[in-house]
Amino acid sequence: MAGAILTRLPRIFGKMMERMRHCSVFPRETACHALIIQCPFGKMDAFPRVRRGSGKTEGQPVREIRKSKKLADVCYDIRGPVLEKARQMEEEGHKIIKLNIGNLAVFGFDAPDEIVHDMIINMSNASGYTDSKGLFAPRKAIVHYTQEKKVPGVSIEDVYLGNGVSELIVMSVNALLNTGDEVLVPTPDYPLWTAAVSLSGGKPVHYACDEKADWFPDIADIKKKITANTKAIVVINPNNPTGALYPVELLQQIVDLARQHQLIVFADEIYDKVLYDGETHTSIASLADDVLFITFNGLSKNYRACGYRAGWMVVSGEKKHARDYIEGLNMLTSMRLCANAPGQYAIQTALGGYQSINDLVGVGGRLLRQRDLAYKLLTDIPGVTCVKPKSALYMFPRLDPMMYPIADDQEFAYELLAEERVLIVQGSGFNCPDTSHFRVVFLPNSDDLTDAIGRIARFLEGYRKRNGMA
Ligand code: PLP
């Protein structure tokens, strides 16, 4: 009996498919390519494949669909073509060691349990849109945080929640810039800043951060680059990619320039708790109330919750003359309706109570140990120097150009990937003007980090030999 049914199954199944094909729930043209049914006889197309039309209307050439010209100067190489190559290699079965992005969770740095728990218990309240600037409680907690950081005059209306700092960076420059307006952006930079300014029609003007001076911003260079069109200056402190942490005196000099030239200060402080060697962070917005500051922060790094997409920006200082700009910010905030609500529920818990990041960066902490290990291993390689990071999650080493005559640093990154299966980001990905730098994260555990940097060392040895520098 069972045998008879089995032999008839293909016919029964075929009839079923034939019926479905004529059923209106599955419009023939649309469903045909997609529906693959797993049946006892292996994979089987539910419908015969129907060839679609060529898309050509008789006699008309097919129009190519191209990206907008607004993207011509936009570049984000942290997830650029080298990563694409790494993806292909993974598909071919290669195991790649990824030192390219500061995504903490994939290296076993989990978000604190209390945050996860509170987000879960609030899930049932999180299905509606919230106020466009965000829920009251997390914004209030952020107001308190600005008070801790001594930023004057922040009320709840000055706090905007976003889907990560990334969204707010794009919004804040879009609300400000007209075509040709200039924004001072550091080099090296976190490249989203340069990209966002370009995308908004503005012109990023890079000011130098000086490797010989611990990667601090070069005030003389900033002065030289201010023009009548300069609208704002971006200060990334603690810094990605260099790991620099700026002293108060330096921040004060930037504030003085901003005051003198009426510039907005965009302060990206997303790593303000990832500090080593007992260092402390000063929020630049705490240094004046007569300059307009937009300060950015979030849960991605300090709380190891990149995926929650929970970030915020705070408007402080000289707001009276910025009413129109603030109206623009409110407009863009409303247009995207709200930040994701589950992520908003994580913020109050994160900012209050026990700060487990201190265990990771303090003596014996995993991040501190890995920073020290990566620094030693990298600087032991002939011709490699590095300013030891005081903060954040990255190293930005320099390759002596005499020993490593690199013409194209993206090509260098490709070669390292192909030979040693290690993915880094080349310095030009951070708008660095030379070809002698690259960035690594020191997030893998000590064994993996030792393996990864060992591979970099082996690759560089080969590079020296090939160039007669061994
Ligand atoms: N700003 C800096 C300096 C960063 O390094 C990053 C991410 O790496 C961001 C902003 C983006 O943060 P978010 O995850 O909140 O979008």
PDB file of C-alpha atoms in Angstrom, residues 193-440:
ATOM      1  CA  TRP A 193      31.960  62.282   8.263  1.00  0.00           C
ATOM      2  CA  THR A 194      33.655  63.022   4.949  1.00  0.00           C
ATOM      3  CA  ALA A 195      31.068  60.949   3.094  1.00  0.00           C
ATOM      4  CA  ALA A 196      28.110  62.627   4.807  1.00  0.00           C
ATOM      5  CA  VAL A 197      29.418  66.117   4.073  1.00  0.00           C
ATOM      6  CA  SER A 198      29.899  65.230   0.389  1.00  0.00           C
ATOM      7  CA  LEU A 199      26.485  63.600   0.159  1.00  0.00           C
ATOM      8  CA  SER A 200      24.868  66.766   1.533  1.00  0.00           C
ATOM      9  CA  GLY A 201      26.446  68.822  -1.236  1.00  0.00           C
ATOM     10  CA  GLY A 202      29.069  70.278   1.117  1.00  0.00           C
ATOM     11  CA  LYS A 203      32.807  70.256   0.733  1.00  0.00           C
ATOM     12  CA  PRO A 204      34.879  68.332   3.275  1.00  0.00           C
ATOM     13  CA  VAL A 205      38.116  70.184   3.964  1.00  0.00           C
ATOM     14  CA  HIS A 206      40.593  67.989   5.779  1.00  0.00           C
ATOM     15  CA  TYR A 207      42.680  69.347   8.625  1.00  0.00           C
ATOM     16  CA  ALA A 208      45.781  67.438   9.636  1.00  0.00           C
ATOM     17  CA  CYS A 209      46.155  65.393  12.772  1.00  0.00           C
ATOM     18  CA  ASP A 210      49.855  65.094  13.457  1.00  0.00           C
ATOM     19  CA  GLU A 211      51.253  61.629  14.050  1.00  0.00           C
ATOM     20  CA  LYS A 212      54.439  63.122  15.511  1.00  0.00           C
ATOM     21  CA  ALA A 213      52.301  64.939  18.092  1.00  0.00           C
ATOM     22  CA  ASP A 214      50.312  61.892  19.262  1.00  0.00           C
ATOM     23  CA  TRP A 215      47.905  62.396  16.365  1.00  0.00           C
ATOM     24  CA  PHE A 216      46.553  65.618  17.864  1.00  0.00           C
ATOM     25  CA  PRO A 217      44.804  68.093  15.538  1.00  0.00           C
ATOM     26  CA  ASP A 218      47.236  70.621  14.100  1.00  0.00           C
ATOM     27  CA  ILE A 219      45.762  73.965  15.157  1.00  0.00           C
ATOM     28  CA  ALA A 220      47.891  75.927  12.668  1.00  0.00           C
ATOM     29  CA  ASP A 221      46.555  73.756   9.849  1.00  0.00           C
ATOM     30  CA  ILE A 222      42.968  74.274  11.019  1.00  0.00           C
ATOM     31  CA  LYS A 223      43.489  78.047  11.036  1.00  0.00           C
ATOM     32  CA  LYS A 224      44.896  77.946   7.515  1.00  0.00           C
ATOM     33  CA  LYS A 225      41.868  76.073   6.224  1.00  0.00           C
ATOM     34  CA  ILE A 226      39.092  78.238   7.609  1.00  0.00           C
ATOM     35  CA  THR A 227      37.407  80.291   4.878  1.00  0.00           C
ATOM     36  CA  ALA A 228      34.283  82.417   4.597  1.00  0.00           C
ATOM     37  CA  ASN A 229      32.453  79.231   3.550  1.00  0.00           C
ATOM     38  CA  THR A 230      33.432  77.169   6.594  1.00  0.00           C
ATOM     39  CA  LYS A 231      30.332  76.254   8.571  1.00  0.00           C
ATOM     40  CA  ALA A 232      31.510  73.649  11.028  1.00  0.00           C
ATOM     41  CA  ILE A 233      34.376  71.610  12.421  1.00  0.00           C
ATOM     42  CA  VAL A 234      34.250  67.896  13.224  1.00  0.00           C
ATOM     43  CA  VAL A 235      36.149  66.760  16.323  1.00  0.00           C
ATOM     44  CA  ILE A 236      36.403  62.995  16.841  1.00  0.00           C
ATOM     45  CA  ASN A 237      37.565  62.503  20.411  1.00  0.00           C
ATOM     46  CA  PRO A 238      38.395  59.782  21.449  1.00  0.00           C
ATOM     47  CA  ASN A 239      39.572  59.193  17.935  1.00  0.00           C
ATOM     48  CA  ASN A 240      38.896  56.490  15.411  1.00  0.00           C
ATOM     49  CA  PRO A 241      41.212  55.436  13.724  1.00  0.00           C
ATOM     50  CA  THR A 242      44.184  56.738  15.759  1.00  0.00           C
ATOM     51  CA  GLY A 243      43.092  56.058  19.367  1.00  0.00           C
ATOM     52  CA  ALA A 244      44.149  59.594  20.331  1.00  0.00           C
ATOM     53  CA  LEU A 245      42.562  61.317  23.316  1.00  0.00           C
ATOM     54  CA  TYR A 246      42.747  65.096  23.295  1.00  0.00           C
ATOM     55  CA  PRO A 247      43.836  67.193  26.280  1.00  0.00           C
ATOM     56  CA  VAL A 248      41.628  70.026  27.562  1.00  0.00           C
ATOM     57  CA  GLU A 249      44.042  72.753  26.384  1.00  0.00           C
ATOM     58  CA  LEU A 250      43.830  71.502  22.813  1.00  0.00           C
ATOM     59  CA  LEU A 251      40.045  71.282  22.930  1.00  0.00           C
ATOM     60  CA  GLN A 252      39.971  74.819  24.294  1.00  0.00           C
ATOM     61  CA  GLN A 253      41.984  76.042  21.304  1.00  0.00           C
ATOM     62  CA  ILE A 254      39.462  74.449  18.941  1.00  0.00           C
ATOM     63  CA  VAL A 255      36.596  76.079  20.853  1.00  0.00           C
ATOM     64  CA  ASP A 256      38.331  79.460  20.593  1.00  0.00           C
ATOM     65  CA  LEU A 257      38.613  79.080  16.831  1.00  0.00           C
ATOM     66  CA  ALA A 258      34.985  77.995  16.584  1.00  0.00           C
ATOM     67  CA  ARG A 259      33.925  81.044  18.580  1.00  0.00           C
ATOM     68  CA  GLN A 260      36.059  83.394  16.524  1.00  0.00           C
ATOM     69  CA  HIS A 261      34.764  82.078  13.189  1.00  0.00           C
ATOM     70  CA  GLN A 262      31.232  81.179  14.313  1.00  0.00           C
ATOM     71  CA  LEU A 263      31.581  77.502  13.493  1.00  0.00           C
ATOM     72  CA  ILE A 264      29.392  74.703  14.782  1.00  0.00           C
ATOM     73  CA  VAL A 265      31.376  72.020  16.583  1.00  0.00           C
ATOM     74  CA  PHE A 266      30.289  68.487  15.671  1.00  0.00           C
ATOM     75  CA  ALA A 267      31.731  66.435  18.545  1.00  0.00           C
ATOM     76  CA  ASP A 268      31.796  62.685  17.899  1.00  0.00           C
ATOM     77  CA  GLU A 269      32.410  61.157  21.335  1.00  0.00           C
ATOM     78  CA  ILE A 270      31.179  57.616  20.791  1.00  0.00           C
ATOM     79  CA  TYR A 271      34.253  56.093  22.520  1.00  0.00           C
ATOM     80  CA  ASP A 272      34.163  58.361  25.582  1.00  0.00           C
ATOM     81  CA  LYS A 273      34.282  55.438  28.030  1.00  0.00           C
ATOM     82  CA  VAL A 274      36.792  53.280  26.169  1.00  0.00           C
ATOM     83  CA  LEU A 275      39.819  54.814  27.874  1.00  0.00           C
ATOM     84  CA  TYR A 276      43.083  53.144  28.939  1.00  0.00           C
ATOM     85  CA  ASP A 277      45.810  53.874  31.498  1.00  0.00           C
ATOM     86  CA  GLY A 278      43.482  55.790  33.827  1.00  0.00           C
ATOM     87  CA  GLU A 279      42.810  58.529  31.257  1.00  0.00           C
ATOM     88  CA  THR A 280      39.706  60.705  31.541  1.00  0.00           C
ATOM     89  CA  HIS A 281      37.607  62.275  28.803  1.00  0.00           C
ATOM     90  CA  THR A 282      36.512  65.888  28.562  1.00  0.00           C
ATOM     91  CA  SER A 283      33.471  66.645  26.482  1.00  0.00           C
ATOM     92  CA  ILE A 284      34.324  69.616  24.272  1.00  0.00           C
ATOM     93  CA  ALA A 285      30.797  70.961  24.797  1.00  0.00           C
ATOM     94  CA  SER A 286      31.607  71.430  28.489  1.00  0.00           C
ATOM     95  CA  LEU A 287      34.110  74.166  27.613  1.00  0.00           C
ATOM     96  CA  ALA A 288      31.778  76.915  26.413  1.00  0.00           C
ATOM     97  CA  ASP A 289      28.182  78.057  26.339  1.00  0.00           C
ATOM     98  CA  ASP A 290      28.649  80.626  23.563  1.00  0.00           C
ATOM     99  CA  VAL A 291      29.496  78.179  20.737  1.00  0.00           C
ATOM    100  CA  LEU A 292      27.005  75.756  19.196  1.00  0.00           C
ATOM    101  CA  PHE A 293      27.872  72.107  19.842  1.00  0.00           C
ATOM    102  CA  ILE A 294      26.243  68.960  18.538  1.00  0.00           C
ATOM    103  CA  THR A 295      27.609  66.041  20.564  1.00  0.00           C
ATOM    104  CA  PHE A 296      27.175  62.457  19.363  1.00  0.00           C
ATOM    105  CA  ASN A 297      27.229  59.308  21.464  1.00  0.00           C
ATOM    106  CA  GLY A 298      25.517  55.937  21.706  1.00  0.00           C
ATOM    107  CA  LEU A 299      25.484  52.346  22.876  1.00  0.00           C
ATOM    108  CA  SER A 300      27.520  50.802  20.052  1.00  0.00           C
ATOM    109  CA  LYS A 301      30.970  50.907  21.635  1.00  0.00           C
ATOM    110  CA  ASN A 302      30.804  51.766  25.359  1.00  0.00           C
ATOM    111  CA  TYR A 303      28.045  49.157  25.802  1.00  0.00           C
ATOM    112  CA  ARG A 304      29.045  46.683  23.060  1.00  0.00           C
ATOM    113  CA  ALA A 305      25.638  47.026  21.396  1.00  0.00           C
ATOM    114  CA  CYS A 306      26.419  48.047  17.793  1.00  0.00           C
ATOM    115  CA  GLY A 307      23.438  46.093  16.491  1.00  0.00           C
ATOM    116  CA  TYR A 308      20.893  47.825  18.703  1.00  0.00           C
ATOM    117  CA  ARG A 309      21.346  50.956  16.581  1.00  0.00           C
ATOM    118  CA  ALA A 310      20.895  53.190  19.602  1.00  0.00           C
ATOM    119  CA  GLY A 311      22.612  56.553  19.366  1.00  0.00           C
ATOM    120  CA  TRP A 312      21.894  60.155  20.272  1.00  0.00           C
ATOM    121  CA  MET A 313      22.904  63.717  19.612  1.00  0.00           C
ATOM    122  CA  VAL A 314      22.701  66.623  22.010  1.00  0.00           C
ATOM    123  CA  VAL A 315      22.440  70.273  20.976  1.00  0.00           C
ATOM    124  CA  SER A 316      24.098  72.609  23.474  1.00  0.00           C
ATOM    125  CA  GLY A 317      25.704  76.023  23.829  1.00  0.00           C
ATOM    126  CA  GLU A 318      24.729  78.997  21.671  1.00  0.00           C
ATOM    127  CA  LYS A 319      21.280  77.854  20.501  1.00  0.00           C
ATOM    128  CA  LYS A 320      19.590  81.280  20.227  1.00  0.00           C
ATOM    129  CA  HIS A 321      21.046  82.009  16.814  1.00  0.00           C
ATOM    130  CA  ALA A 322      20.551  78.471  15.585  1.00  0.00           C
ATOM    131  CA  ARG A 323      16.750  78.327  15.701  1.00  0.00           C
ATOM    132  CA  ASP A 324      16.447  77.840  11.972  1.00  0.00           C
ATOM    133  CA  TYR A 325      19.041  75.042  11.923  1.00  0.00           C
ATOM    134  CA  ILE A 326      17.334  73.368  14.880  1.00  0.00           C
ATOM    135  CA  GLU A 327      14.043  73.594  12.981  1.00  0.00           C
ATOM    136  CA  GLY A 328      15.817  71.776  10.129  1.00  0.00           C
ATOM    137  CA  LEU A 329      17.015  69.093  12.538  1.00  0.00           C
ATOM    138  CA  ASN A 330      13.469  68.678  13.850  1.00  0.00           C
ATOM    139  CA  MET A 331      12.143  68.402  10.321  1.00  0.00           C
ATOM    140  CA  LEU A 332      14.583  65.634   9.341  1.00  0.00           C
ATOM    141  CA  THR A 333      13.973  63.878  12.643  1.00  0.00           C
ATOM    142  CA  SER A 334      10.232  63.881  11.995  1.00  0.00           C
ATOM    143  CA  MET A 335      10.668  62.704   8.415  1.00  0.00           C
ATOM    144  CA  ARG A 336      12.237  59.444   9.545  1.00  0.00           C
ATOM    145  CA  LEU A 337       9.427  59.107  12.134  1.00  0.00           C
ATOM    146  CA  CYS A 338      11.537  57.766  15.007  1.00  0.00           C
ATOM    147  CA  ALA A 339      14.560  55.718  15.979  1.00  0.00           C
ATOM    148  CA  ASN A 340      13.961  52.002  16.506  1.00  0.00           C
ATOM    149  CA  ALA A 341      11.999  51.677  19.734  1.00  0.00           C
ATOM    150  CA  PRO A 342      13.611  48.488  21.202  1.00  0.00           C
ATOM    151  CA  GLY A 343      17.025  50.189  21.049  1.00  0.00           C
ATOM    152  CA  GLN A 344      15.632  53.242  22.833  1.00  0.00           C
ATOM    153  CA  TYR A 345      14.569  51.020  25.733  1.00  0.00           C
ATOM    154  CA  ALA A 346      18.183  49.951  26.257  1.00  0.00           C
ATOM    155  CA  ILE A 347      19.535  53.474  26.831  1.00  0.00           C
ATOM    156  CA  GLN A 348      18.340  54.357  30.334  1.00  0.00           C
ATOM    157  CA  THR A 349      19.552  51.055  31.773  1.00  0.00           C
ATOM    158  CA  ALA A 350      22.899  51.392  30.022  1.00  0.00           C
ATOM    159  CA  LEU A 351      23.644  54.873  31.286  1.00  0.00           C
ATOM    160  CA  GLY A 352      22.649  54.168  34.886  1.00  0.00           C
ATOM    161  CA  GLY A 353      24.256  51.805  37.364  1.00  0.00           C
ATOM    162  CA  TYR A 354      27.253  49.545  36.939  1.00  0.00           C
ATOM    163  CA  GLN A 355      29.560  50.444  34.027  1.00  0.00           C
ATOM    164  CA  SER A 356      31.082  47.123  32.997  1.00  0.00           C
ATOM    165  CA  ILE A 357      33.234  48.799  30.327  1.00  0.00           C
ATOM    166  CA  ASN A 358      35.539  49.838  33.185  1.00  0.00           C
ATOM    167  CA  ASP A 359      36.351  46.167  33.825  1.00  0.00           C
ATOM    168  CA  LEU A 360      37.388  45.723  30.199  1.00  0.00           C
ATOM    169  CA  VAL A 361      39.657  48.752  29.968  1.00  0.00           C
ATOM    170  CA  GLY A 362      41.085  48.704  33.518  1.00  0.00           C
ATOM    171  CA  VAL A 363      44.084  46.761  34.821  1.00  0.00           C
ATOM    172  CA  GLY A 364      43.737  43.081  33.815  1.00  0.00           C
ATOM    173  CA  GLY A 365      40.791  43.916  31.533  1.00  0.00           C
ATOM    174  CA  ARG A 366      40.474  42.138  28.196  1.00  0.00           C
ATOM    175  CA  LEU A 367      40.561  45.267  26.026  1.00  0.00           C
ATOM    176  CA  LEU A 368      43.601  46.632  27.826  1.00  0.00           C
ATOM    177  CA  ARG A 369      45.470  43.316  27.533  1.00  0.00           C
ATOM    178  CA  GLN A 370      44.689  43.074  23.849  1.00  0.00           C
ATOM    179  CA  ARG A 371      45.701  46.659  23.183  1.00  0.00           C
ATOM    180  CA  ASP A 372      49.069  46.026  24.842  1.00  0.00           C
ATOM    181  CA  LEU A 373      49.567  42.748  23.003  1.00  0.00           C
ATOM    182  CA  ALA A 374      48.676  44.192  19.591  1.00  0.00           C
ATOM    183  CA  TYR A 375      50.919  47.183  20.192  1.00  0.00           C
ATOM    184  CA  LYS A 376      53.892  44.999  21.102  1.00  0.00           C
ATOM    185  CA  LEU A 377      53.418  42.543  18.255  1.00  0.00           C
ATOM    186  CA  LEU A 378      52.970  45.253  15.630  1.00  0.00           C
ATOM    187  CA  THR A 379      55.839  47.464  16.754  1.00  0.00           C
ATOM    188  CA  ASP A 380      58.160  44.421  16.917  1.00  0.00           C
ATOM    189  CA  ILE A 381      57.863  44.133  13.115  1.00  0.00           C
ATOM    190  CA  PRO A 382      60.794  45.851  11.378  1.00  0.00           C
ATOM    191  CA  GLY A 383      59.792  49.224   9.954  1.00  0.00           C
ATOM    192  CA  VAL A 384      56.442  49.391  11.762  1.00  0.00           C
ATOM    193  CA  THR A 385      55.775  52.176  14.253  1.00  0.00           C
ATOM    194  CA  CYS A 386      52.573  53.090  16.021  1.00  0.00           C
ATOM    195  CA  VAL A 387      51.345  55.749  18.422  1.00  0.00           C
ATOM    196  CA  LYS A 388      49.999  53.727  21.334  1.00  0.00           C
ATOM    197  CA  PRO A 389      46.252  54.338  21.533  1.00  0.00           C
ATOM    198  CA  LYS A 390      44.937  55.862  24.741  1.00  0.00           C
ATOM    199  CA  SER A 391      41.356  55.070  23.825  1.00  0.00           C
ATOM    200  CA  ALA A 392      38.949  53.300  21.447  1.00  0.00           C
ATOM    201  CA  LEU A 393      39.501  49.940  19.737  1.00  0.00           C
ATOM    202  CA  TYR A 394      42.011  50.553  16.958  1.00  0.00           C
ATOM    203  CA  MET A 395      45.680  50.846  16.029  1.00  0.00           C
ATOM    204  CA  PHE A 396      46.800  52.949  13.111  1.00  0.00           C
ATOM    205  CA  PRO A 397      50.379  51.800  12.440  1.00  0.00           C
ATOM    206  CA  ARG A 398      52.795  53.365   9.989  1.00  0.00           C
ATOM    207  CA  LEU A 399      54.942  51.394   7.582  1.00  0.00           C
ATOM    208  CA  ASP A 400      58.282  53.014   6.946  1.00  0.00           C
ATOM    209  CA  PRO A 401      58.073  54.002   3.244  1.00  0.00           C
ATOM    210  CA  MET A 402      61.794  53.245   2.791  1.00  0.00           C
ATOM    211  CA  MET A 403      61.154  49.614   3.687  1.00  0.00           C
ATOM    212  CA  TYR A 404      57.645  49.355   2.317  1.00  0.00           C
ATOM    213  CA  PRO A 405      57.375  51.447  -0.841  1.00  0.00           C
ATOM    214  CA  ILE A 406      53.597  51.138  -1.179  1.00  0.00           C
ATOM    215  CA  ALA A 407      52.218  52.872  -4.241  1.00  0.00           C
ATOM    216  CA  ASP A 408      48.586  51.902  -3.743  1.00  0.00           C
ATOM    217  CA  ASP A 409      47.483  50.973  -0.243  1.00  0.00           C
ATOM    218  CA  GLN A 410      44.239  49.358  -1.379  1.00  0.00           C
ATOM    219  CA  GLU A 411      46.332  47.033  -3.517  1.00  0.00           C
ATOM    220  CA  PHE A 412      48.472  46.378  -0.424  1.00  0.00           C
ATOM    221  CA  ALA A 413      45.321  45.397   1.519  1.00  0.00           C
ATOM    222  CA  TYR A 414      44.235  43.074  -1.319  1.00  0.00           C
ATOM    223  CA  GLU A 415      47.627  41.373  -1.358  1.00  0.00           C
ATOM    224  CA  LEU A 416      47.622  40.856   2.407  1.00  0.00           C
ATOM    225  CA  LEU A 417      44.137  39.381   2.134  1.00  0.00           C
ATOM    226  CA  ALA A 418      45.062  37.080  -0.742  1.00  0.00           C
ATOM    227  CA  GLU A 419      48.317  35.864   0.808  1.00  0.00           C
ATOM    228  CA  GLU A 420      47.504  35.678   4.501  1.00  0.00           C
ATOM    229  CA  ARG A 421      43.702  35.850   4.697  1.00  0.00           C
ATOM    230  CA  VAL A 422      43.825  38.864   7.000  1.00  0.00           C
ATOM    231  CA  LEU A 423      41.468  41.763   6.367  1.00  0.00           C
ATOM    232  CA  ILE A 424      42.606  45.252   7.380  1.00  0.00           C
ATOM    233  CA  VAL A 425      41.543  48.705   6.201  1.00  0.00           C
ATOM    234  CA  GLN A 426      44.088  50.737   4.254  1.00  0.00           C
ATOM    235  CA  GLY A 427      44.872  54.259   5.500  1.00  0.00           C
ATOM    236  CA  SER A 428      43.358  55.923   2.441  1.00  0.00           C
ATOM    237  CA  GLY A 429      40.023  54.473   3.621  1.00  0.00           C
ATOM    238  CA  PHE A 430      40.274  57.098   6.384  1.00  0.00           C
ATOM    239  CA  ASN A 431      41.149  59.881   3.959  1.00  0.00           C
ATOM    240  CA  CYS A 432      44.757  59.648   5.061  1.00  0.00           C
ATOM    241  CA  PRO A 433      46.872  61.529   2.523  1.00  0.00           C
ATOM    242  CA  ASP A 434      49.736  58.985   2.369  1.00  0.00           C
ATOM    243  CA  THR A 435      49.883  55.276   1.551  1.00  0.00           C
ATOM    244  CA  SER A 436      51.863  54.204   4.626  1.00  0.00           C
ATOM    245  CA  HIS A 437      49.142  53.489   7.162  1.00  0.00           C
ATOM    246  CA  PHE A 438      46.544  50.872   7.875  1.00  0.00           C
ATOM    247  CA  ARG A 439      44.037  50.263  10.631  1.00  0.00           C
ATOM    248  CA  VAL A 440      43.441  47.116  12.650  1.00  0.00           C
TER     249      VAL A 440
END
